[in-house]
Coordinates of C-alpha atoms in Angstrom, one line a residue:
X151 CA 37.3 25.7 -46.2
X152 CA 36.0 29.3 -47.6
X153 CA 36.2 32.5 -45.0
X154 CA 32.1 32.1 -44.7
X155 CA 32.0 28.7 -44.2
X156 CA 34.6 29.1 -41.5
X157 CA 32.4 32.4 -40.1
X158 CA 29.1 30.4 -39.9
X159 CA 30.6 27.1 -37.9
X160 CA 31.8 30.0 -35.5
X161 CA 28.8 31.2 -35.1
X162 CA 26.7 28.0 -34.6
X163 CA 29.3 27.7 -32.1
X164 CA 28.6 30.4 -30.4
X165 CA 24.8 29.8 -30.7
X166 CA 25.1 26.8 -29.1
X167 CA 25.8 27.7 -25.3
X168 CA 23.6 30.9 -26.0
X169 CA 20.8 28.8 -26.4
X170 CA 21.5 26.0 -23.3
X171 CA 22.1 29.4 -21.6
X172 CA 18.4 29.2 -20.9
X173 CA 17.7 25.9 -21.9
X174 CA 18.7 24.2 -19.1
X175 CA 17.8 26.3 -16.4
X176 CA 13.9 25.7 -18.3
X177 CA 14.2 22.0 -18.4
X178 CA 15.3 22.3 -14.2
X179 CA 12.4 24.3 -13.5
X180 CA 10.2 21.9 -15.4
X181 CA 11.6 19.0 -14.0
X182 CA 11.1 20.4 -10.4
X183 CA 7.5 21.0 -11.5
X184 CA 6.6 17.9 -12.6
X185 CA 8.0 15.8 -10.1
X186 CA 6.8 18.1 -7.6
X187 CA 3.4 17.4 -8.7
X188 CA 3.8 13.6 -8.1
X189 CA 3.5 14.4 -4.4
X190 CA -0.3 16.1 -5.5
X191 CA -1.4 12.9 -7.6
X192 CA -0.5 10.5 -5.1
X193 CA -2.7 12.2 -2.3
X194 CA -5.3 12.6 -5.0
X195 CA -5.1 8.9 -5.7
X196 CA -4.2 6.8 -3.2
X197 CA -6.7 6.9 -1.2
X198 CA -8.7 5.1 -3.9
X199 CA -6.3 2.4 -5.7
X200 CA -4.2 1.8 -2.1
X201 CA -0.3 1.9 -2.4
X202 CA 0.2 -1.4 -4.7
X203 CA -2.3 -0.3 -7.6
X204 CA -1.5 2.9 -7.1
X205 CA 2.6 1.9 -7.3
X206 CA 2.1 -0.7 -10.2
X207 CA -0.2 1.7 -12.5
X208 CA 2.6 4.8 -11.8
X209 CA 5.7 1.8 -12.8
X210 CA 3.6 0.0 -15.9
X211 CA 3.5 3.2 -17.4
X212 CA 6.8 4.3 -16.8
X213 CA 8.0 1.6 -17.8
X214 CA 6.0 1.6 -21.4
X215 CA 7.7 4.9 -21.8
X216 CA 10.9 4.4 -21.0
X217 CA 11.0 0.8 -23.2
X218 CA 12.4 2.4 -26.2
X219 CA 15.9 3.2 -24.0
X220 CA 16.2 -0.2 -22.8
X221 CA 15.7 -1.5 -26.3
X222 CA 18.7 0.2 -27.7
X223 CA 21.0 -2.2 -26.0
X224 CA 19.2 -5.2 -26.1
X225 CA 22.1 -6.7 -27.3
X226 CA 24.5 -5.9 -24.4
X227 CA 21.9 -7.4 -21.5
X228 CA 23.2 -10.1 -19.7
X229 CA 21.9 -12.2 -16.9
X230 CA 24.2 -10.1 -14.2
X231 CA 22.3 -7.1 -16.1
X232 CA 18.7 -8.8 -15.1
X233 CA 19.3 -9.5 -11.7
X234 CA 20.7 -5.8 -10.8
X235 CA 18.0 -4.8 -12.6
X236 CA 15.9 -6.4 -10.1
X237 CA 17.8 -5.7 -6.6
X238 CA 17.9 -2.1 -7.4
X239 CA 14.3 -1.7 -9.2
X240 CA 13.2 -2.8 -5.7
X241 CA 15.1 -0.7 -3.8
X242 CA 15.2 2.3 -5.8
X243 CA 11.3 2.3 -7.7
X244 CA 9.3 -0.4 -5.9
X245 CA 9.6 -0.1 -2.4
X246 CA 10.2 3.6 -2.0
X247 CA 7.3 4.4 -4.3
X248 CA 5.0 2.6 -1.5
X249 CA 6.4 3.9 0.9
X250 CA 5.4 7.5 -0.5
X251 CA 1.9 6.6 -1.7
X252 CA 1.2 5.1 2.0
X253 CA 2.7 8.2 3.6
X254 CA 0.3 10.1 0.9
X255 CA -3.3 8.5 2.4
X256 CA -2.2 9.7 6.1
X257 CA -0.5 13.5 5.6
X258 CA -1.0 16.4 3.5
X259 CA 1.2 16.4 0.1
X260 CA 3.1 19.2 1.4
X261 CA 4.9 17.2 4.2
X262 CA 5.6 14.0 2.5
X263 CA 7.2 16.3 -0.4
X264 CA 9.4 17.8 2.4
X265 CA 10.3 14.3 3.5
X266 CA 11.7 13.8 0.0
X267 CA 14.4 16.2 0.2
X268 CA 16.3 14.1 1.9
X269 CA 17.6 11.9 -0.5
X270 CA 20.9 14.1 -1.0
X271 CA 21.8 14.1 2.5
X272 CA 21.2 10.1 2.7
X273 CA 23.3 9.5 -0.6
X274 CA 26.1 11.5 1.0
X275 CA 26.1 9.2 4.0
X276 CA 25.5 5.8 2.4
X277 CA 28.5 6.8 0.2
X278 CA 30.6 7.6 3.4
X279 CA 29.2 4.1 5.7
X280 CA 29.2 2.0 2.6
X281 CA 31.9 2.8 -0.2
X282 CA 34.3 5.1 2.3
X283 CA 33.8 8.2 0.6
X284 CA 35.0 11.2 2.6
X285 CA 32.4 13.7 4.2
X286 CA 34.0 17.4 5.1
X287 CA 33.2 19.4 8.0
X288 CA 31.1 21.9 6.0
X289 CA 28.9 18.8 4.7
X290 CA 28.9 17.2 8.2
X291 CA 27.3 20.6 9.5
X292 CA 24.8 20.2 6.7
X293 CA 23.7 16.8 7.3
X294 CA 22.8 17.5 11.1
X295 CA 20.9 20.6 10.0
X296 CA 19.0 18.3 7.9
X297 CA 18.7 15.6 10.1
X298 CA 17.0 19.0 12.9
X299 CA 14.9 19.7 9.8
X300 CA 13.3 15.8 9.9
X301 CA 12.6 16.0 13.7
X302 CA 10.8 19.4 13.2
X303 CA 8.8 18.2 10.6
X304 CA 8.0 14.5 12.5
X305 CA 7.2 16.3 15.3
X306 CA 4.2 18.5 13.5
X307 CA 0.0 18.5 13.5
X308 CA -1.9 18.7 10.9
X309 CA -6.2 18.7 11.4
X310 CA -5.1 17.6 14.7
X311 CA -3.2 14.5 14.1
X312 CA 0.2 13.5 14.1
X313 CA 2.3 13.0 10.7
X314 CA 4.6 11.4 12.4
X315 CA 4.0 8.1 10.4
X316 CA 4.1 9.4 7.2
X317 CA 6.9 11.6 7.7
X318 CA 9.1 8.4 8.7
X319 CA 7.7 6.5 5.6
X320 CA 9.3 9.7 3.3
X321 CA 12.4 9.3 5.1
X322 CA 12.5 5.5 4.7
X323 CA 12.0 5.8 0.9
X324 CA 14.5 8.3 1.0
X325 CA 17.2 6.3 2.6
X326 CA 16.6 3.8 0.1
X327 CA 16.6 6.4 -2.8
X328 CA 19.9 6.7 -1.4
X329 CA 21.0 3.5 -1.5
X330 CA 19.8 2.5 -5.2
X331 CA 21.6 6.2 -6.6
X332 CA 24.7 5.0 -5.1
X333 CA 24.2 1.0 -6.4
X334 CA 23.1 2.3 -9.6
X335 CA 26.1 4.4 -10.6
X336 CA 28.7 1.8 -9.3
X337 CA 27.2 -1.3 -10.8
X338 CA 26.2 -0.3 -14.1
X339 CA 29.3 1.3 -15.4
X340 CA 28.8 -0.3 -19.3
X341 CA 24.4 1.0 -19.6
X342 CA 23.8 4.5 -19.8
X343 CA 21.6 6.2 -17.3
X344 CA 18.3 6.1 -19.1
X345 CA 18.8 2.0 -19.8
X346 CA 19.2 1.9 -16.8
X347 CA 15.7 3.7 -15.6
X348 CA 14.1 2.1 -17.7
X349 CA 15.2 -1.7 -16.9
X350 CA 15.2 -1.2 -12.9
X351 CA 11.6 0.4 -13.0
X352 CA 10.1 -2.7 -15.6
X353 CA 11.7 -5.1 -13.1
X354 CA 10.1 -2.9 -10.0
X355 CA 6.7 -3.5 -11.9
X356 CA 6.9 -7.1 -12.3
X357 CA 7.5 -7.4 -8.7
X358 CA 4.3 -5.1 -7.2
X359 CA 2.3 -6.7 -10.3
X360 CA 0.7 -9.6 -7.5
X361 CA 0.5 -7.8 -4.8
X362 CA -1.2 -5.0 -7.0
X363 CA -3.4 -7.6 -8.0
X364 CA -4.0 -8.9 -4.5
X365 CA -5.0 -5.6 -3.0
X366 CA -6.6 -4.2 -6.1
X367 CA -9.9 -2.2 -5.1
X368 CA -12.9 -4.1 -5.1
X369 CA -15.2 -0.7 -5.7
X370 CA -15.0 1.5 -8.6
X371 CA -12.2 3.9 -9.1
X372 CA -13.4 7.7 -9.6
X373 CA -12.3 9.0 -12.8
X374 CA -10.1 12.0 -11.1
X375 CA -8.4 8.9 -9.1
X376 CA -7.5 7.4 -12.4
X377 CA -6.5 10.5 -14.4
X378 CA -3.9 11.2 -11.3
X379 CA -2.5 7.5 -11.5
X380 CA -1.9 8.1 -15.1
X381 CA -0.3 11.4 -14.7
X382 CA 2.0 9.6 -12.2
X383 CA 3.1 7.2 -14.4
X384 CA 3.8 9.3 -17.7
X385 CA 4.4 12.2 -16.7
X386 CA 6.0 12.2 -13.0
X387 CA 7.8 8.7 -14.2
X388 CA 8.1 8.7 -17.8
X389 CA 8.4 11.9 -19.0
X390 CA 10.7 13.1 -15.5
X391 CA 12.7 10.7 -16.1
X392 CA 13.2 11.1 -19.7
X393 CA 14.2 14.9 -18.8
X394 CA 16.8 14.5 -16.1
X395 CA 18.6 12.1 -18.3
X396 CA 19.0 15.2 -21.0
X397 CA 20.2 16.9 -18.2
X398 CA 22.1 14.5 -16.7
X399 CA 24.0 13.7 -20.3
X400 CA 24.2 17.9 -20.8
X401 CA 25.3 19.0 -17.5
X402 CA 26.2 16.6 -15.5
X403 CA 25.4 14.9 -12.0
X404 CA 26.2 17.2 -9.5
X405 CA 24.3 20.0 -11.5
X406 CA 21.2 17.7 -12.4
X407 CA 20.8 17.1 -8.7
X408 CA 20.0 20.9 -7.9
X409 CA 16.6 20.0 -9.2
X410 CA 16.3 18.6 -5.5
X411 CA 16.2 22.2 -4.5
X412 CA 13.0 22.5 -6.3
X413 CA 10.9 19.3 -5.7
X414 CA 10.0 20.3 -2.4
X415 CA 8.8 24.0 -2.9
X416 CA 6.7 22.9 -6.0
X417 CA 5.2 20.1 -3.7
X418 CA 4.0 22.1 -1.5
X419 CA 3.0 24.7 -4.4
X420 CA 0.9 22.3 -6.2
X421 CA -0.7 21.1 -3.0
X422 CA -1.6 24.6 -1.6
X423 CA -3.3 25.4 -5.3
X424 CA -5.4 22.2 -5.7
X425 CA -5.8 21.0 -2.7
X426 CA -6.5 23.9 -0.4
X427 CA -3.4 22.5 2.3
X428 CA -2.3 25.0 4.3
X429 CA 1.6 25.8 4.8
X430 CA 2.1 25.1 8.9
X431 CA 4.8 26.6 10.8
X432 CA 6.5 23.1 11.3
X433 CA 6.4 22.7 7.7
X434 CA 8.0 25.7 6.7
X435 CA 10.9 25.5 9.0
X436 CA 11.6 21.7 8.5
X437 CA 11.7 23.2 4.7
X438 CA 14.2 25.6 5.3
X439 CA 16.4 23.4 7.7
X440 CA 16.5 20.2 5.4
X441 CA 16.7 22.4 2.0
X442 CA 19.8 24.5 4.0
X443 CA 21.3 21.6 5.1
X444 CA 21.4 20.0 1.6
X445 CA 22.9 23.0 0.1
X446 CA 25.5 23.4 2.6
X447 CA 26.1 19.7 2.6
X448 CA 26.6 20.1 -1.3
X449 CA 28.9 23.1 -1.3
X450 CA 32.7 22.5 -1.9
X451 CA 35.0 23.7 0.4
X452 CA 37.7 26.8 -1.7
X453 CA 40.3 25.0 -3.3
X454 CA 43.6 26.1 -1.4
X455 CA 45.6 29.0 -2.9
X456 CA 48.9 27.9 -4.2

């Protein structure tokens, strides 16, 4: 090898982390962005398709997207594959996604967005009640922090009414968020992640498919209604999931999580913009109490000194 040759393969290199330097930090603040708007489309929209249509257009399209993952390992797909496809499709895309788009028809965009942030305390806990992993003292304290932040933001008004409901219904979808991120990453050890996404969520649309049908409106859809539908399906589906599997691949788990941080604060961003919904008092502290909690349930205690 000559002296330049050897000179430019140290600087590619070197070029390399220079440019993930910001590249990653972009496609976090994306990803937060786009699925933060999912919270916006689904107010916009729900009212008009109802949760199935609303559920099944988002996971059709998803699923479209996402095909061309599934279809590199066609050849490896067994029945077992199929069927835990199916269990965690429902768990992890079908139910939780009605859950969210019912919560959306009954409180502002802003609250059920805050409701989401508690998918990383839940994973923490089904992981400790259901595979024995340990929880530390530090993460303990965040999860009851978290756990204040939900009762504060249960217990608000907004226009007079109680989001009670569709607070609970953002915490129930997050519990089972929970559940499916800890199935999926235990039973399918031989798929990579974005096979995985993209079996589970054609699996979660073949099972809303009927009662999509059975509840589909009977009067027109507004065009607006539609437009937000398919923005949930390719981009806050499709496209977010296509991102956090380049970060996921890049960086790694624990690091592609942080987008949880953002989620939340662009929900309520995107809401306040479009949809003219104020930012109460409740809401604002439940968001500081859950999003504290997560990040001191995430942090890792100092390594002992030798």
């Amino acid at each position: 090898m000559s002296s330049s040759e050897s000179t430019s393969m140290r600087s590619a290199t070197v070029a390399a982390p220079v440019a993930n330097a910001w590249l990653t930090p972009a496609e976090l603040l994306l990803l937060g962005a786009v699925w933060g708007s999912s919270f916006l489309f689904m107010r916009i929209a729900a009212k008009d398709f109802g949760a199935f249509a609303l559920v099944e257009v988002r996971l059709a399209l998803g699923a479209l997207i996402l095909l061309p993952f599934l279809f590199r390992v066609k050849d490896r797909l067994t029945r077992s594959h199929w069927l835990r496809f199916l269990g965690i499709g429902i768990i992890n895309s079908a139910a939780p996604f009605a859950l969210f788009a019912w919560a959306a028809q009954r409180a502002p965009a802003g609250v059920v967005a805050i409701s989401n942030a508690t998918v990383v305390m839940f994973t923490s806990i089904v992981a400790f009640l259901v595979f024995g992993e340990k929880i530390s003292k530090r993460s303990a304290l965040g999860l009851l922090l978290g756990f204040v932040g939900v009762a504060v933001l249960a217990s608000g008004k907004t226009s007079g009414g109680s989001v009670l409901p569709a607070a609970m219904a953002g915490v129930c979808a997050s519990i089972l968020y929970a559940f499916g991120g800890n199935f999926s990453k235990r039973y399918f050890p031989d798929l990579p992640p974005s096979a995985v996404a993209a079996g589970t969520v054609l699996c979660a649309s073949l099972v809303v498919a009927p009662l999509a049908i059975a509840t589909w409106p009977s009067t027109p859809i507004p065009a607006l209604s539609w437009l937000s539908a398919v923005m949930l399906g390719a981009l806050c589906t499709g496209l977010a999931y296509f991102l956090y599997y380049r970060l996921l691949y890049r960086i790694g788990a624990p690091r592609a999580s942080t987008v949880t941080y953002l989620v939340p604060l662009f929900g309520v961003i995107w809401a306040w913009v479009f949809l003219n919904e104020p930012l109460t008092i409740s809401m604002a502290s439940a968001g500081a109490l859950i999003l504290g909690g997560v990040a001191l349930s995430q942090q890792r205690a100092p390594a002992p000194k030798p």
